[in-house]
């Protein structure tokens, strides 16, 4: 119970309703008791946190790739935040709690440069994946000197192997070494291109999934 000393104008101590009396350096004062802070964990909040965790697991092993792939979309936010926002808003399917990422919509790079034509991959050789594509130089903004960017994402281990400045568009293929520990794991494959000056980047293309030899 709060007390008022020396009449109504005297010192105040303790709590009265939502008002707290105290003394600081001989000065009596009143302050409102702060409202309790709660975490209501509404269904909307739970849904958003579940989606966020799902996308975070996908983006973290690809962070250094994203720093290049989203560098033209980081004027007011980081490359990571740009990628997180885009994928959350465009590439999540399913219903709670069974949300999944639609990899065909989950861009790891974004830009106006012409992308890969007819990209495929080959996992038949143990310890590697070979990416290949057709040379579409001269179509749109594509040039033979554009450099390939490729990702082999291992969702089981939460890891990725990638190259951000690889073979040229005219080279038609890029081999990426895989850890021996990936043998038998399912991998998700992505490809994009960056121009020689590293100022323009294409949207990434999801090629598909396969099992490492």
PDB file of C-alpha atoms in Angstrom:
ATOM      1  CA  UNK A   1       0.000   0.000   0.000  1.00  0.00           C
ATOM      2  CA  UNK A   2       1.305   3.476  -0.850  1.00  0.00           C
ATOM      3  CA  UNK A   3       1.759   6.148   1.810  1.00  0.00           C
ATOM      4  CA  UNK A   4       1.646   9.948   1.655  1.00  0.00           C
ATOM      5  CA  UNK A   5       3.714  11.668   4.310  1.00  0.00           C
ATOM      6  CA  UNK A   6       3.091  15.225   5.699  1.00  0.00           C
ATOM      7  CA  UNK A   7      -0.349  15.517   4.147  1.00  0.00           C
ATOM      8  CA  UNK A   8      -1.370  15.525   0.525  1.00  0.00           C
ATOM      9  CA  UNK A   9       1.623  17.672  -0.419  1.00  0.00           C
ATOM     10  CA  UNK A  10       4.120  15.545   1.479  1.00  0.00           C
ATOM     11  CA  UNK A  11       6.404  12.771   0.271  1.00  0.00           C
ATOM     12  CA  UNK A  12       4.947   9.713  -1.419  1.00  0.00           C
ATOM     13  CA  UNK A  13       6.221   6.149  -1.173  1.00  0.00           C
ATOM     14  CA  UNK A  14       4.953   2.844  -2.481  1.00  0.00           C
ATOM     15  CA  UNK A  15       2.222   2.158  -5.044  1.00  0.00           C
ATOM     16  CA  UNK A  16      -1.308   3.445  -5.349  1.00  0.00           C
ATOM     17  CA  UNK A  17      -3.245   1.816  -8.200  1.00  0.00           C
ATOM     18  CA  UNK A  18      -1.026   2.280 -11.270  1.00  0.00           C
ATOM     19  CA  UNK A  19       0.953   5.187  -9.737  1.00  0.00           C
ATOM     20  CA  UNK A  20       4.290   4.645  -7.998  1.00  0.00           C
ATOM     21  CA  UNK A  21       5.793   7.135  -5.541  1.00  0.00           C
ATOM     22  CA  UNK A  22       9.545   7.412  -4.982  1.00  0.00           C
ATOM     23  CA  UNK A  23      12.291   9.749  -3.877  1.00  0.00           C
ATOM     24  CA  UNK A  24      15.440  10.636  -5.797  1.00  0.00           C
ATOM     25  CA  UNK A  25      18.095  12.898  -4.220  1.00  0.00           C
ATOM     26  CA  UNK A  26      15.561  14.320  -1.793  1.00  0.00           C
ATOM     27  CA  UNK A  27      12.987  14.989  -4.502  1.00  0.00           C
ATOM     28  CA  UNK A  28       9.626  13.238  -4.192  1.00  0.00           C
ATOM     29  CA  UNK A  29       8.035  12.242  -7.486  1.00  0.00           C
ATOM     30  CA  UNK A  30       5.245  10.156  -8.972  1.00  0.00           C
ATOM     31  CA  UNK A  31       5.445   7.962 -12.028  1.00  0.00           C
ATOM     32  CA  UNK A  32       3.020   5.697 -13.807  1.00  0.00           C
ATOM     33  CA  UNK A  33       3.630   1.989 -13.438  1.00  0.00           C
ATOM     34  CA  UNK A  34       4.747   0.633 -16.835  1.00  0.00           C
ATOM     35  CA  UNK A  35       2.327  -1.607 -18.647  1.00  0.00           C
ATOM     36  CA  UNK A  36       3.326  -5.250 -18.735  1.00  0.00           C
ATOM     37  CA  UNK A  37       4.866  -6.377 -22.021  1.00  0.00           C
ATOM     38  CA  UNK A  38       3.436  -9.557 -23.379  1.00  0.00           C
ATOM     39  CA  UNK A  39       4.229 -11.822 -26.277  1.00  0.00           C
ATOM     40  CA  UNK A  40       0.784 -12.916 -27.385  1.00  0.00           C
ATOM     41  CA  UNK A  41       2.158 -15.312 -30.026  1.00  0.00           C
ATOM     42  CA  UNK A  42      -0.827 -14.874 -32.270  1.00  0.00           C
ATOM     43  CA  UNK A  43      -1.264 -17.331 -35.118  1.00  0.00           C
ATOM     44  CA  UNK A  44      -0.140 -14.638 -37.552  1.00  0.00           C
ATOM     45  CA  UNK A  45       3.093 -14.158 -35.592  1.00  0.00           C
ATOM     46  CA  UNK A  46       3.710 -17.895 -35.349  1.00  0.00           C
ATOM     47  CA  UNK A  47       3.135 -18.272 -39.093  1.00  0.00           C
ATOM     48  CA  UNK A  48       5.595 -15.488 -39.894  1.00  0.00           C
ATOM     49  CA  UNK A  49       8.257 -16.835 -37.540  1.00  0.00           C
ATOM     50  CA  UNK A  50       7.923 -20.300 -39.043  1.00  0.00           C
ATOM     51  CA  UNK A  51       8.357 -18.909 -42.560  1.00  0.00           C
ATOM     52  CA  UNK A  52      11.285 -16.756 -41.441  1.00  0.00           C
ATOM     53  CA  UNK A  53      13.093 -19.761 -39.922  1.00  0.00           C
ATOM     54  CA  UNK A  54      12.537 -21.749 -43.105  1.00  0.00           C
ATOM     55  CA  UNK A  55      13.982 -19.046 -45.355  1.00  0.00           C
ATOM     56  CA  UNK A  56      16.829 -18.325 -42.928  1.00  0.00           C
ATOM     57  CA  UNK A  57      17.998 -21.949 -43.136  1.00  0.00           C
ATOM     58  CA  UNK A  58      18.011 -21.644 -46.932  1.00  0.00           C
ATOM     59  CA  UNK A  59      19.807 -18.307 -47.101  1.00  0.00           C
ATOM     60  CA  UNK A  60      22.506 -18.694 -44.445  1.00  0.00           C
ATOM     61  CA  UNK A  61      24.709 -21.180 -46.355  1.00  0.00           C
ATOM     62  CA  UNK A  62      24.290 -19.036 -49.476  1.00  0.00           C
ATOM     63  CA  UNK A  63      25.091 -15.710 -47.801  1.00  0.00           C
ATOM     64  CA  UNK A  64      28.282 -14.920 -49.744  1.00  0.00           C
ATOM     65  CA  UNK A  65      26.539 -15.790 -53.001  1.00  0.00           C
ATOM     66  CA  UNK A  66      23.621 -13.497 -52.092  1.00  0.00           C
ATOM     67  CA  UNK A  67      25.972 -10.618 -51.286  1.00  0.00           C
ATOM     68  CA  UNK A  68      26.862 -10.595 -54.977  1.00  0.00           C
ATOM     69  CA  UNK A  69      23.541 -11.776 -56.346  1.00  0.00           C
ATOM     70  CA  UNK A  70      21.548  -9.019 -54.612  1.00  0.00           C
ATOM     71  CA  UNK A  71      24.138  -6.249 -54.656  1.00  0.00           C
ATOM     72  CA  UNK A  72      22.007  -4.127 -56.998  1.00  0.00           C
ATOM     73  CA  UNK A  73      19.080  -4.386 -54.554  1.00  0.00           C
ATOM     74  CA  UNK A  74      20.816  -3.172 -51.405  1.00  0.00           C
ATOM     75  CA  UNK A  75      20.356   0.598 -51.576  1.00  0.00           C
ATOM     76  CA  UNK A  76      18.145   0.863 -48.485  1.00  0.00           C
ATOM     77  CA  UNK A  77      18.686  -2.599 -47.005  1.00  0.00           C
ATOM     78  CA  UNK A  78      21.354  -5.291 -46.931  1.00  0.00           C
ATOM     79  CA  UNK A  79      21.619  -7.940 -49.615  1.00  0.00           C
ATOM     80  CA  UNK A  80      20.536 -10.545 -47.067  1.00  0.00           C
ATOM     81  CA  UNK A  81      17.466  -8.554 -46.034  1.00  0.00           C
ATOM     82  CA  UNK A  82      16.556  -7.995 -49.682  1.00  0.00           C
ATOM     83  CA  UNK A  83      16.758 -11.720 -50.390  1.00  0.00           C
ATOM     84  CA  UNK A  84      14.848 -12.587 -47.214  1.00  0.00           C
ATOM     85  CA  UNK A  85      12.067 -10.133 -48.056  1.00  0.00           C
ATOM     86  CA  UNK A  86      11.777 -11.300 -51.660  1.00  0.00           C
ATOM     87  CA  UNK A  87      11.627 -15.010 -50.850  1.00  0.00           C
ATOM     88  CA  UNK A  88       9.236 -14.550 -47.914  1.00  0.00           C
ATOM     89  CA  UNK A  89       6.840 -12.636 -50.149  1.00  0.00           C
ATOM     90  CA  UNK A  90       7.169 -14.691 -53.328  1.00  0.00           C
ATOM     91  CA  UNK A  91       8.421 -18.231 -52.774  1.00  0.00           C
ATOM     92  CA  UNK A  92       6.662 -19.769 -49.738  1.00  0.00           C
ATOM     93  CA  UNK A  93       3.925 -22.328 -50.355  1.00  0.00           C
ATOM     94  CA  UNK A  94       1.868 -24.670 -48.186  1.00  0.00           C
ATOM     95  CA  UNK A  95      -0.007 -24.100 -44.942  1.00  0.00           C
ATOM     96  CA  UNK A  96       1.139 -23.934 -41.327  1.00  0.00           C
ATOM     97  CA  UNK A  97       3.114 -25.785 -40.121  1.00  0.00           C
ATOM     98  CA  UNK A  98       4.034 -27.429 -43.426  1.00  0.00           C
ATOM     99  CA  UNK A  99       5.466 -24.461 -45.302  1.00  0.00           C
ATOM    100  CA  UNK A 100       7.978 -25.177 -48.070  1.00  0.00           C
ATOM    101  CA  UNK A 101      10.139 -23.051 -50.353  1.00  0.00           C
ATOM    102  CA  UNK A 102       9.296 -23.105 -54.051  1.00  0.00           C
ATOM    103  CA  UNK A 103      12.866 -23.072 -55.342  1.00  0.00           C
ATOM    104  CA  UNK A 104      11.744 -22.038 -58.832  1.00  0.00           C
ATOM    105  CA  UNK A 105      10.639 -18.714 -57.307  1.00  0.00           C
ATOM    106  CA  UNK A 106      13.402 -18.386 -54.694  1.00  0.00           C
ATOM    107  CA  UNK A 107      15.912 -16.183 -56.496  1.00  0.00           C
ATOM    108  CA  UNK A 108      19.469 -16.287 -55.136  1.00  0.00           C
ATOM    109  CA  UNK A 109      20.397 -13.497 -57.550  1.00  0.00           C
ATOM    110  CA  UNK A 110      18.298 -10.833 -59.212  1.00  0.00           C
ATOM    111  CA  UNK A 111      18.918  -8.510 -62.111  1.00  0.00           C
ATOM    112  CA  UNK A 112      18.204  -7.574 -65.708  1.00  0.00           C
ATOM    113  CA  UNK A 113      21.056  -9.453 -67.402  1.00  0.00           C
ATOM    114  CA  UNK A 114      19.912 -12.260 -69.702  1.00  0.00           C
ATOM    115  CA  UNK A 115      19.972 -15.576 -67.878  1.00  0.00           C
ATOM    116  CA  UNK A 116      21.132 -19.069 -68.807  1.00  0.00           C
ATOM    117  CA  UNK A 117      19.557 -20.858 -71.773  1.00  0.00           C
ATOM    118  CA  UNK A 118      18.608 -24.532 -71.341  1.00  0.00           C
ATOM    119  CA  UNK A 119      20.713 -25.105 -68.219  1.00  0.00           C
ATOM    120  CA  UNK A 120      21.224 -28.693 -67.030  1.00  0.00           C
ATOM    121  CA  UNK A 121      23.474 -30.496 -64.552  1.00  0.00           C
ATOM    122  CA  UNK A 122      25.173 -33.878 -64.319  1.00  0.00           C
ATOM    123  CA  UNK A 123      25.872 -35.636 -61.009  1.00  0.00           C
ATOM    124  CA  UNK A 124      27.002 -38.966 -62.463  1.00  0.00           C
ATOM    125  CA  UNK A 125      30.681 -38.433 -61.618  1.00  0.00           C
ATOM    126  CA  UNK A 126      31.461 -38.936 -57.906  1.00  0.00           C
ATOM    127  CA  UNK A 127      32.660 -35.837 -56.099  1.00  0.00           C
ATOM    128  CA  UNK A 128      31.475 -33.263 -58.626  1.00  0.00           C
ATOM    129  CA  UNK A 129      28.574 -31.671 -60.434  1.00  0.00           C
ATOM    130  CA  UNK A 130      28.857 -30.388 -63.981  1.00  0.00           C
ATOM    131  CA  UNK A 131      26.635 -27.487 -65.008  1.00  0.00           C
ATOM    132  CA  UNK A 132      26.103 -26.838 -68.722  1.00  0.00           C
ATOM    133  CA  UNK A 133      24.053 -24.459 -70.855  1.00  0.00           C
ATOM    134  CA  UNK A 134      23.581 -23.215 -74.413  1.00  0.00           C
ATOM    135  CA  UNK A 135      25.373 -20.094 -75.622  1.00  0.00           C
ATOM    136  CA  UNK A 136      22.735 -17.400 -76.111  1.00  0.00           C
ATOM    137  CA  UNK A 137      25.269 -14.597 -76.617  1.00  0.00           C
ATOM    138  CA  UNK A 138      23.825 -11.735 -78.627  1.00  0.00           C
ATOM    139  CA  UNK A 139      20.277 -12.371 -77.439  1.00  0.00           C
ATOM    140  CA  UNK A 140      19.039  -9.598 -75.178  1.00  0.00           C
ATOM    141  CA  UNK A 141      21.922  -8.410 -72.998  1.00  0.00           C
ATOM    142  CA  UNK A 142      23.831 -11.713 -73.085  1.00  0.00           C
ATOM    143  CA  UNK A 143      27.523 -11.559 -74.000  1.00  0.00           C
ATOM    144  CA  UNK A 144      30.016 -14.403 -74.474  1.00  0.00           C
ATOM    145  CA  UNK A 145      32.201 -12.925 -71.714  1.00  0.00           C
ATOM    146  CA  UNK A 146      29.495 -13.109 -69.039  1.00  0.00           C
ATOM    147  CA  UNK A 147      30.606 -15.234 -66.070  1.00  0.00           C
ATOM    148  CA  UNK A 148      28.551 -18.064 -64.658  1.00  0.00           C
ATOM    149  CA  UNK A 149      27.373 -18.195 -61.039  1.00  0.00           C
ATOM    150  CA  UNK A 150      26.259 -21.621 -59.776  1.00  0.00           C
ATOM    151  CA  UNK A 151      25.006 -23.108 -56.513  1.00  0.00           C
ATOM    152  CA  UNK A 152      24.674 -26.693 -55.294  1.00  0.00           C
ATOM    153  CA  UNK A 153      22.558 -26.443 -52.130  1.00  0.00           C
ATOM    154  CA  UNK A 154      22.421 -29.364 -49.693  1.00  0.00           C
ATOM    155  CA  UNK A 155      19.228 -28.883 -47.629  1.00  0.00           C
ATOM    156  CA  UNK A 156      19.866 -31.997 -45.542  1.00  0.00           C
ATOM    157  CA  UNK A 157      23.149 -30.622 -44.213  1.00  0.00           C
ATOM    158  CA  UNK A 158      22.217 -26.942 -44.464  1.00  0.00           C
ATOM    159  CA  UNK A 159      25.281 -26.291 -46.624  1.00  0.00           C
ATOM    160  CA  UNK A 160      26.121 -25.071 -50.120  1.00  0.00           C
ATOM    161  CA  UNK A 161      28.954 -25.223 -52.599  1.00  0.00           C
ATOM    162  CA  UNK A 162      28.978 -22.355 -55.084  1.00  0.00           C
ATOM    163  CA  UNK A 163      31.013 -20.340 -57.574  1.00  0.00           C
ATOM    164  CA  UNK A 164      30.356 -16.636 -58.132  1.00  0.00           C
ATOM    165  CA  UNK A 165      32.810 -15.946 -60.964  1.00  0.00           C
ATOM    166  CA  UNK A 166      33.196 -19.052 -63.056  1.00  0.00           C
ATOM    167  CA  UNK A 167      33.387 -20.019 -66.722  1.00  0.00           C
ATOM    168  CA  UNK A 168      32.126 -17.663 -69.396  1.00  0.00           C
ATOM    169  CA  UNK A 169      28.821 -17.984 -71.182  1.00  0.00           C
ATOM    170  CA  UNK A 170      30.721 -19.088 -74.292  1.00  0.00           C
ATOM    171  CA  UNK A 171      32.493 -21.875 -72.356  1.00  0.00           C
ATOM    172  CA  UNK A 172      29.190 -23.776 -72.063  1.00  0.00           C
ATOM    173  CA  UNK A 173      30.026 -25.668 -68.851  1.00  0.00           C
ATOM    174  CA  UNK A 174      31.345 -25.392 -65.300  1.00  0.00           C
ATOM    175  CA  UNK A 175      32.501 -28.231 -63.019  1.00  0.00           C
ATOM    176  CA  UNK A 176      32.089 -27.790 -59.260  1.00  0.00           C
ATOM    177  CA  UNK A 177      33.818 -30.096 -56.767  1.00  0.00           C
ATOM    178  CA  UNK A 178      31.584 -31.561 -54.060  1.00  0.00           C
ATOM    179  CA  UNK A 179      32.603 -32.814 -50.609  1.00  0.00           C
ATOM    180  CA  UNK A 180      32.757 -36.599 -50.282  1.00  0.00           C
ATOM    181  CA  UNK A 181      30.259 -36.288 -47.433  1.00  0.00           C
ATOM    182  CA  UNK A 182      27.596 -35.179 -49.937  1.00  0.00           C
ATOM    183  CA  UNK A 183      27.450 -38.645 -51.513  1.00  0.00           C
ATOM    184  CA  UNK A 184      23.847 -39.857 -51.402  1.00  0.00           C
ATOM    185  CA  UNK A 185      22.459 -36.444 -50.431  1.00  0.00           C
ATOM    186  CA  UNK A 186      19.855 -34.623 -52.470  1.00  0.00           C
ATOM    187  CA  UNK A 187      21.098 -31.329 -53.931  1.00  0.00           C
ATOM    188  CA  UNK A 188      19.239 -28.313 -55.327  1.00  0.00           C
ATOM    189  CA  UNK A 189      20.885 -26.585 -58.308  1.00  0.00           C
ATOM    190  CA  UNK A 190      20.812 -22.907 -59.306  1.00  0.00           C
ATOM    191  CA  UNK A 191      22.522 -20.928 -62.073  1.00  0.00           C
ATOM    192  CA  UNK A 192      22.841 -17.276 -63.061  1.00  0.00           C
ATOM    193  CA  UNK A 193      25.257 -14.980 -64.913  1.00  0.00           C
ATOM    194  CA  UNK A 194      27.173 -11.785 -64.164  1.00  0.00           C
ATOM    195  CA  UNK A 195      28.753  -9.550 -66.802  1.00  0.00           C
ATOM    196  CA  UNK A 196      32.537  -9.199 -67.031  1.00  0.00           C
ATOM    197  CA  UNK A 197      32.441  -5.759 -65.389  1.00  0.00           C
ATOM    198  CA  UNK A 198      30.448  -7.261 -62.473  1.00  0.00           C
ATOM    199  CA  UNK A 199      27.833  -4.531 -62.736  1.00  0.00           C
ATOM    200  CA  UNK A 200      24.928  -6.558 -64.111  1.00  0.00           C
ATOM    201  CA  UNK A 201      23.502  -9.853 -62.863  1.00  0.00           C
ATOM    202  CA  UNK A 202      20.718 -12.121 -64.059  1.00  0.00           C
ATOM    203  CA  UNK A 203      17.908 -13.679 -62.089  1.00  0.00           C
ATOM    204  CA  UNK A 204      18.960 -17.091 -60.862  1.00  0.00           C
ATOM    205  CA  UNK A 205      17.310 -20.112 -62.454  1.00  0.00           C
ATOM    206  CA  UNK A 206      16.437 -23.210 -60.457  1.00  0.00           C
ATOM    207  CA  UNK A 207      17.571 -26.154 -62.577  1.00  0.00           C
ATOM    208  CA  UNK A 208      16.234 -28.938 -60.365  1.00  0.00           C
ATOM    209  CA  UNK A 209      17.285 -31.499 -57.776  1.00  0.00           C
ATOM    210  CA  UNK A 210      19.486 -34.582 -57.951  1.00  0.00           C
ATOM    211  CA  UNK A 211      21.406 -37.021 -55.771  1.00  0.00           C
ATOM    212  CA  UNK A 212      25.164 -36.689 -55.416  1.00  0.00           C
ATOM    213  CA  UNK A 213      27.154 -39.755 -56.470  1.00  0.00           C
TER     214      UNK A 213
END
